């Protein structure tokens, strides 16, 4: 992947590596893993992360000799393919009708005040245009939970920037999303998580989920 840097008119090249976790920019420790190459490209079109500038996605086909190709919405395609990573599932707290940052903050406050505190469980967190799917591969708490995109109302990191203490030591950034309680049209549940791997930052997850939420309101 080549990027033109306007400051010195040089082209910088970045390698993309693949692993069981997904794809990421090689040699960039602050970069998250993405479920597919298109998700990586789309995220860097929103925010540069470790790149010197944001990527620009062409709005027209650069190969003019193939005009028969059907035009698609780049945003819709990236959201459809989605992204995935592993995170620590901490807790789910019923919020009645509360949503937004207040719901995430309140759920985290209740979770951190619980005695004994809940046990964090590693889950696979997948987000796409269909919604959010959590998979507990070890089946410690559940097997799979799916939250349709039209039931997810908010997602962000902790407004108070509190941290979760990981069992192996070290703090982890907390984040959460709010979704409609199953079978209810008014009550919400705030689901709380913590970063598992610094290579898969909460900010990247929140950004992608927020795009899914925004796409539902258009």
PDB file of C-alpha atoms in Angstrom:
ATOM      1  CA  UNK A   1       0.000   0.000   0.000  1.00  0.00           C
ATOM      2  CA  UNK A   2       1.495   3.336  -1.032  1.00  0.00           C
ATOM      3  CA  UNK A   3       0.604   6.737   0.459  1.00  0.00           C
ATOM      4  CA  UNK A   4       1.512  10.170  -0.873  1.00  0.00           C
ATOM      5  CA  UNK A   5       2.656  12.543   1.837  1.00  0.00           C
ATOM      6  CA  UNK A   6       1.902  16.141   0.832  1.00  0.00           C
ATOM      7  CA  UNK A   7       4.514  17.555   3.227  1.00  0.00           C
ATOM      8  CA  UNK A   8       7.516  16.249   1.322  1.00  0.00           C
ATOM      9  CA  UNK A   9       5.959  14.735  -1.818  1.00  0.00           C
ATOM     10  CA  UNK A  10       7.260  11.285  -0.991  1.00  0.00           C
ATOM     11  CA  UNK A  11       5.403   8.010  -1.264  1.00  0.00           C
ATOM     12  CA  UNK A  12       5.528   5.838   1.825  1.00  0.00           C
ATOM     13  CA  UNK A  13       4.892   2.126   1.610  1.00  0.00           C
ATOM     14  CA  UNK A  14       3.204   0.098   4.350  1.00  0.00           C
ATOM     15  CA  UNK A  15       3.033  -3.675   4.519  1.00  0.00           C
ATOM     16  CA  UNK A  16      -0.209  -5.394   5.503  1.00  0.00           C
ATOM     17  CA  UNK A  17       0.213  -8.608   7.459  1.00  0.00           C
ATOM     18  CA  UNK A  18      -2.324 -11.375   7.912  1.00  0.00           C
ATOM     19  CA  UNK A  19      -2.783 -13.582  10.979  1.00  0.00           C
ATOM     20  CA  UNK A  20      -5.542 -15.619  12.661  1.00  0.00           C
ATOM     21  CA  UNK A  21      -6.620 -12.343  14.314  1.00  0.00           C
ATOM     22  CA  UNK A  22      -7.198 -10.664  10.942  1.00  0.00           C
ATOM     23  CA  UNK A  23      -5.203  -8.127   8.915  1.00  0.00           C
ATOM     24  CA  UNK A  24      -3.255  -5.082  10.155  1.00  0.00           C
ATOM     25  CA  UNK A  25      -0.459  -2.710   9.216  1.00  0.00           C
ATOM     26  CA  UNK A  26       2.858  -4.422   9.902  1.00  0.00           C
ATOM     27  CA  UNK A  27       5.135  -2.823  12.470  1.00  0.00           C
ATOM     28  CA  UNK A  28       2.467  -0.484  13.849  1.00  0.00           C
ATOM     29  CA  UNK A  29       1.743  -1.554  17.466  1.00  0.00           C
ATOM     30  CA  UNK A  30      -1.126   0.928  17.905  1.00  0.00           C
ATOM     31  CA  UNK A  31      -3.029  -0.416  14.911  1.00  0.00           C
ATOM     32  CA  UNK A  32      -5.982  -2.784  15.473  1.00  0.00           C
ATOM     33  CA  UNK A  33      -6.660  -5.995  13.573  1.00  0.00           C
ATOM     34  CA  UNK A  34      -9.490  -5.933  11.030  1.00  0.00           C
ATOM     35  CA  UNK A  35     -11.667  -8.783   9.860  1.00  0.00           C
ATOM     36  CA  UNK A  36     -10.940  -8.092   6.193  1.00  0.00           C
ATOM     37  CA  UNK A  37      -8.812  -5.860   3.968  1.00  0.00           C
ATOM     38  CA  UNK A  38     -11.737  -3.654   2.924  1.00  0.00           C
ATOM     39  CA  UNK A  39     -12.549  -2.937   6.590  1.00  0.00           C
ATOM     40  CA  UNK A  40      -8.915  -1.871   7.157  1.00  0.00           C
ATOM     41  CA  UNK A  41      -9.040   0.471   4.153  1.00  0.00           C
ATOM     42  CA  UNK A  42     -12.395   1.975   5.158  1.00  0.00           C
ATOM     43  CA  UNK A  43     -11.304   2.617   8.767  1.00  0.00           C
ATOM     44  CA  UNK A  44      -8.189   4.446   7.558  1.00  0.00           C
ATOM     45  CA  UNK A  45     -10.383   6.560   5.291  1.00  0.00           C
ATOM     46  CA  UNK A  46     -12.127   7.768   8.467  1.00  0.00           C
ATOM     47  CA  UNK A  47      -9.062   8.263  10.655  1.00  0.00           C
ATOM     48  CA  UNK A  48      -5.359   7.876   9.752  1.00  0.00           C
ATOM     49  CA  UNK A  49      -4.415   5.999  12.974  1.00  0.00           C
ATOM     50  CA  UNK A  50      -0.716   5.146  12.342  1.00  0.00           C
ATOM     51  CA  UNK A  51      -0.696   6.475   8.769  1.00  0.00           C
ATOM     52  CA  UNK A  52       0.571   9.992   7.985  1.00  0.00           C
ATOM     53  CA  UNK A  53      -2.786  10.888   6.416  1.00  0.00           C
ATOM     54  CA  UNK A  54      -6.257   9.482   5.778  1.00  0.00           C
ATOM     55  CA  UNK A  55      -6.833   7.224   2.797  1.00  0.00           C
ATOM     56  CA  UNK A  56      -8.971   8.468  -0.068  1.00  0.00           C
ATOM     57  CA  UNK A  57     -11.399   5.944  -1.519  1.00  0.00           C
ATOM     58  CA  UNK A  58     -12.106   6.628  -5.230  1.00  0.00           C
ATOM     59  CA  UNK A  59     -15.764   7.357  -5.938  1.00  0.00           C
ATOM     60  CA  UNK A  60     -15.441   6.203  -9.559  1.00  0.00           C
ATOM     61  CA  UNK A  61     -13.940   3.143 -11.193  1.00  0.00           C
ATOM     62  CA  UNK A  62     -10.351   3.888 -12.194  1.00  0.00           C
ATOM     63  CA  UNK A  63     -10.560   1.253 -14.928  1.00  0.00           C
ATOM     64  CA  UNK A  64     -12.562   3.159 -17.515  1.00  0.00           C
ATOM     65  CA  UNK A  65     -12.577   0.194 -19.896  1.00  0.00           C
ATOM     66  CA  UNK A  66     -15.061  -1.635 -17.619  1.00  0.00           C
ATOM     67  CA  UNK A  67     -18.047   0.760 -17.498  1.00  0.00           C
ATOM     68  CA  UNK A  68     -20.437  -2.169 -17.156  1.00  0.00           C
ATOM     69  CA  UNK A  69     -19.459  -2.671 -13.509  1.00  0.00           C
ATOM     70  CA  UNK A  70     -22.418  -1.830 -11.281  1.00  0.00           C
ATOM     71  CA  UNK A  71     -21.685   1.064  -8.936  1.00  0.00           C
ATOM     72  CA  UNK A  72     -21.999   0.238  -5.246  1.00  0.00           C
ATOM     73  CA  UNK A  73     -21.992   2.347  -2.119  1.00  0.00           C
ATOM     74  CA  UNK A  74     -18.456   2.038  -0.608  1.00  0.00           C
ATOM     75  CA  UNK A  75     -19.768   2.791   2.883  1.00  0.00           C
ATOM     76  CA  UNK A  76     -22.503   0.182   2.637  1.00  0.00           C
ATOM     77  CA  UNK A  77     -20.057  -2.424   1.343  1.00  0.00           C
ATOM     78  CA  UNK A  78     -17.555  -1.836   4.182  1.00  0.00           C
ATOM     79  CA  UNK A  79     -20.294  -1.989   6.807  1.00  0.00           C
ATOM     80  CA  UNK A  80     -21.730  -5.136   5.278  1.00  0.00           C
ATOM     81  CA  UNK A  81     -18.378  -6.937   5.463  1.00  0.00           C
ATOM     82  CA  UNK A  82     -17.736  -5.643   8.973  1.00  0.00           C
ATOM     83  CA  UNK A  83     -14.844  -6.196  11.364  1.00  0.00           C
ATOM     84  CA  UNK A  84     -14.090  -8.482  14.292  1.00  0.00           C
ATOM     85  CA  UNK A  85     -11.702  -8.867  17.215  1.00  0.00           C
ATOM     86  CA  UNK A  86     -11.414 -10.434  20.656  1.00  0.00           C
ATOM     87  CA  UNK A  87     -12.356  -8.403  23.739  1.00  0.00           C
ATOM     88  CA  UNK A  88     -13.095  -8.960  27.426  1.00  0.00           C
ATOM     89  CA  UNK A  89     -16.796  -9.190  28.179  1.00  0.00           C
ATOM     90  CA  UNK A  90     -17.359  -7.717  31.643  1.00  0.00           C
ATOM     91  CA  UNK A  91     -21.050  -7.295  32.399  1.00  0.00           C
ATOM     92  CA  UNK A  92     -24.554  -6.432  31.169  1.00  0.00           C
ATOM     93  CA  UNK A  93     -26.689  -4.021  33.187  1.00  0.00           C
ATOM     94  CA  UNK A  94     -30.360  -3.221  32.636  1.00  0.00           C
ATOM     95  CA  UNK A  95     -30.889   0.512  32.094  1.00  0.00           C
ATOM     96  CA  UNK A  96     -34.689   0.845  31.791  1.00  0.00           C
ATOM     97  CA  UNK A  97     -35.073   3.581  29.124  1.00  0.00           C
ATOM     98  CA  UNK A  98     -31.635   5.186  29.656  1.00  0.00           C
ATOM     99  CA  UNK A  99     -29.213   5.253  26.705  1.00  0.00           C
ATOM    100  CA  UNK A 100     -26.261   7.334  25.501  1.00  0.00           C
ATOM    101  CA  UNK A 101     -23.042   8.015  27.460  1.00  0.00           C
ATOM    102  CA  UNK A 102     -24.995   8.152  30.738  1.00  0.00           C
ATOM    103  CA  UNK A 103     -26.041   4.522  30.276  1.00  0.00           C
ATOM    104  CA  UNK A 104     -22.471   3.358  29.621  1.00  0.00           C
ATOM    105  CA  UNK A 105     -21.125   5.371  32.587  1.00  0.00           C
ATOM    106  CA  UNK A 106     -23.830   4.108  34.943  1.00  0.00           C
ATOM    107  CA  UNK A 107     -23.300   0.474  33.939  1.00  0.00           C
ATOM    108  CA  UNK A 108     -19.541   0.787  34.469  1.00  0.00           C
ATOM    109  CA  UNK A 109     -20.063   2.420  37.883  1.00  0.00           C
ATOM    110  CA  UNK A 110     -22.346  -0.411  39.017  1.00  0.00           C
ATOM    111  CA  UNK A 111     -19.932  -3.002  37.622  1.00  0.00           C
ATOM    112  CA  UNK A 112     -16.857  -1.563  39.361  1.00  0.00           C
ATOM    113  CA  UNK A 113     -18.789  -1.247  42.634  1.00  0.00           C
ATOM    114  CA  UNK A 114     -20.011  -4.854  42.587  1.00  0.00           C
ATOM    115  CA  UNK A 115     -18.674  -7.179  45.257  1.00  0.00           C
ATOM    116  CA  UNK A 116     -17.304  -9.528  44.193  1.00  0.00           C
ATOM    117  CA  UNK A 117     -16.542  -7.984  40.800  1.00  0.00           C
ATOM    118  CA  UNK A 118     -17.683  -9.909  37.717  1.00  0.00           C
ATOM    119  CA  UNK A 119     -15.208 -12.231  36.033  1.00  0.00           C
ATOM    120  CA  UNK A 120     -14.089 -11.053  32.616  1.00  0.00           C
ATOM    121  CA  UNK A 121     -14.529 -13.535  29.769  1.00  0.00           C
ATOM    122  CA  UNK A 122     -12.818 -13.474  26.384  1.00  0.00           C
ATOM    123  CA  UNK A 123     -15.391 -13.181  23.592  1.00  0.00           C
ATOM    124  CA  UNK A 124     -15.226 -12.693  19.850  1.00  0.00           C
ATOM    125  CA  UNK A 125     -16.797  -9.309  19.018  1.00  0.00           C
ATOM    126  CA  UNK A 126     -18.050  -9.042  15.421  1.00  0.00           C
ATOM    127  CA  UNK A 127     -19.795  -5.975  14.054  1.00  0.00           C
ATOM    128  CA  UNK A 128     -21.350  -5.604  10.607  1.00  0.00           C
ATOM    129  CA  UNK A 129     -24.379  -4.020   8.974  1.00  0.00           C
ATOM    130  CA  UNK A 130     -26.393  -6.880  10.480  1.00  0.00           C
ATOM    131  CA  UNK A 131     -25.501  -5.819  14.032  1.00  0.00           C
ATOM    132  CA  UNK A 132     -23.194  -7.064  16.791  1.00  0.00           C
ATOM    133  CA  UNK A 133     -22.500 -10.748  17.428  1.00  0.00           C
ATOM    134  CA  UNK A 134     -20.700 -11.957  20.559  1.00  0.00           C
ATOM    135  CA  UNK A 135     -19.285 -15.494  20.621  1.00  0.00           C
ATOM    136  CA  UNK A 136     -17.984 -17.099  23.799  1.00  0.00           C
ATOM    137  CA  UNK A 137     -15.897 -19.869  22.235  1.00  0.00           C
ATOM    138  CA  UNK A 138     -15.205 -21.443  25.638  1.00  0.00           C
ATOM    139  CA  UNK A 139     -18.908 -21.236  26.518  1.00  0.00           C
ATOM    140  CA  UNK A 140     -18.209 -19.968  30.022  1.00  0.00           C
ATOM    141  CA  UNK A 141     -21.211 -17.631  30.084  1.00  0.00           C
ATOM    142  CA  UNK A 142     -23.012 -18.233  26.794  1.00  0.00           C
ATOM    143  CA  UNK A 143     -22.341 -19.511  23.304  1.00  0.00           C
ATOM    144  CA  UNK A 144     -23.483 -16.741  20.984  1.00  0.00           C
ATOM    145  CA  UNK A 145     -25.508 -13.555  21.355  1.00  0.00           C
ATOM    146  CA  UNK A 146     -26.669 -11.376  18.489  1.00  0.00           C
ATOM    147  CA  UNK A 147     -27.891  -7.785  18.729  1.00  0.00           C
ATOM    148  CA  UNK A 148     -29.562  -6.608  15.476  1.00  0.00           C
ATOM    149  CA  UNK A 149     -28.278  -3.281  14.186  1.00  0.00           C
ATOM    150  CA  UNK A 150     -31.666  -1.604  14.605  1.00  0.00           C
ATOM    151  CA  UNK A 151     -31.644  -2.376  18.353  1.00  0.00           C
ATOM    152  CA  UNK A 152     -28.183  -0.879  19.058  1.00  0.00           C
ATOM    153  CA  UNK A 153     -28.606   2.756  20.088  1.00  0.00           C
ATOM    154  CA  UNK A 154     -25.192   3.876  21.375  1.00  0.00           C
ATOM    155  CA  UNK A 155     -21.539   2.833  21.669  1.00  0.00           C
ATOM    156  CA  UNK A 156     -18.539   4.586  23.203  1.00  0.00           C
ATOM    157  CA  UNK A 157     -15.667   4.346  25.644  1.00  0.00           C
ATOM    158  CA  UNK A 158     -16.207   5.187  29.314  1.00  0.00           C
ATOM    159  CA  UNK A 159     -16.929   8.951  29.569  1.00  0.00           C
ATOM    160  CA  UNK A 160     -14.940   8.960  32.825  1.00  0.00           C
ATOM    161  CA  UNK A 161     -12.017   7.051  31.264  1.00  0.00           C
ATOM    162  CA  UNK A 162     -11.910   4.429  34.010  1.00  0.00           C
ATOM    163  CA  UNK A 163      -9.908   1.243  33.512  1.00  0.00           C
ATOM    164  CA  UNK A 164     -10.451  -2.463  34.107  1.00  0.00           C
ATOM    165  CA  UNK A 165      -7.695  -4.376  35.922  1.00  0.00           C
ATOM    166  CA  UNK A 166      -6.822  -7.428  33.856  1.00  0.00           C
ATOM    167  CA  UNK A 167      -6.098 -10.688  35.766  1.00  0.00           C
ATOM    168  CA  UNK A 168      -2.597 -10.853  34.299  1.00  0.00           C
ATOM    169  CA  UNK A 169      -1.974  -7.277  35.401  1.00  0.00           C
ATOM    170  CA  UNK A 170      -2.244  -3.897  33.770  1.00  0.00           C
ATOM    171  CA  UNK A 171      -5.172  -1.584  33.036  1.00  0.00           C
ATOM    172  CA  UNK A 172      -7.543  -1.973  30.081  1.00  0.00           C
ATOM    173  CA  UNK A 173      -9.776   0.708  28.566  1.00  0.00           C
ATOM    174  CA  UNK A 174     -13.495   0.165  29.174  1.00  0.00           C
ATOM    175  CA  UNK A 175     -16.188   0.625  26.548  1.00  0.00           C
ATOM    176  CA  UNK A 176     -19.757  -0.445  26.004  1.00  0.00           C
ATOM    177  CA  UNK A 177     -22.776  -0.423  23.765  1.00  0.00           C
ATOM    178  CA  UNK A 178     -26.446   0.030  24.582  1.00  0.00           C
ATOM    179  CA  UNK A 179     -29.056  -2.177  22.928  1.00  0.00           C
ATOM    180  CA  UNK A 180     -32.781  -2.634  23.259  1.00  0.00           C
ATOM    181  CA  UNK A 181     -33.707  -5.384  25.706  1.00  0.00           C
ATOM    182  CA  UNK A 182     -35.005  -8.433  23.874  1.00  0.00           C
ATOM    183  CA  UNK A 183     -38.786  -8.434  23.764  1.00  0.00           C
ATOM    184  CA  UNK A 184     -39.062  -4.800  24.904  1.00  0.00           C
ATOM    185  CA  UNK A 185     -39.710  -1.596  22.975  1.00  0.00           C
ATOM    186  CA  UNK A 186     -38.613   0.770  25.754  1.00  0.00           C
ATOM    187  CA  UNK A 187     -36.047  -0.903  28.047  1.00  0.00           C
ATOM    188  CA  UNK A 188     -32.321  -0.973  27.288  1.00  0.00           C
ATOM    189  CA  UNK A 189     -29.343  -3.015  28.425  1.00  0.00           C
ATOM    190  CA  UNK A 190     -25.806  -1.622  28.596  1.00  0.00           C
ATOM    191  CA  UNK A 191     -23.131  -4.197  27.709  1.00  0.00           C
ATOM    192  CA  UNK A 192     -19.654  -3.483  29.088  1.00  0.00           C
ATOM    193  CA  UNK A 193     -16.299  -4.647  27.703  1.00  0.00           C
ATOM    194  CA  UNK A 194     -12.575  -4.003  28.106  1.00  0.00           C
ATOM    195  CA  UNK A 195      -9.713  -4.113  25.637  1.00  0.00           C
ATOM    196  CA  UNK A 196      -8.003  -7.487  25.504  1.00  0.00           C
ATOM    197  CA  UNK A 197      -5.161  -6.637  23.170  1.00  0.00           C
ATOM    198  CA  UNK A 198      -3.618  -3.154  22.697  1.00  0.00           C
ATOM    199  CA  UNK A 199      -3.414  -4.013  18.987  1.00  0.00           C
ATOM    200  CA  UNK A 200      -7.224  -4.039  18.977  1.00  0.00           C
ATOM    201  CA  UNK A 201      -8.065  -0.691  20.639  1.00  0.00           C
ATOM    202  CA  UNK A 202     -11.537   0.123  21.927  1.00  0.00           C
ATOM    203  CA  UNK A 203     -11.550   3.334  19.880  1.00  0.00           C
ATOM    204  CA  UNK A 204     -11.478   1.390  16.606  1.00  0.00           C
ATOM    205  CA  UNK A 205     -14.344  -0.870  17.735  1.00  0.00           C
ATOM    206  CA  UNK A 206     -16.415   2.091  18.924  1.00  0.00           C
ATOM    207  CA  UNK A 207     -15.808   3.947  15.673  1.00  0.00           C
ATOM    208  CA  UNK A 208     -17.062   1.049  13.566  1.00  0.00           C
ATOM    209  CA  UNK A 209     -20.127   0.409  15.744  1.00  0.00           C
ATOM    210  CA  UNK A 210     -20.973   4.114  15.637  1.00  0.00           C
ATOM    211  CA  UNK A 211     -20.936   3.990  11.835  1.00  0.00           C
ATOM    212  CA  UNK A 212     -23.388   1.080  11.954  1.00  0.00           C
ATOM    213  CA  UNK A 213     -25.684   3.066  14.263  1.00  0.00           C
ATOM    214  CA  UNK A 214     -25.470   6.135  12.014  1.00  0.00           C
ATOM    215  CA  UNK A 215     -26.316   4.054   8.944  1.00  0.00           C
ATOM    216  CA  UNK A 216     -29.561   2.961  10.605  1.00  0.00           C
ATOM    217  CA  UNK A 217     -30.783   6.548  10.948  1.00  0.00           C
ATOM    218  CA  UNK A 218     -30.330   7.502   7.308  1.00  0.00           C
TER     219      UNK A 218
END
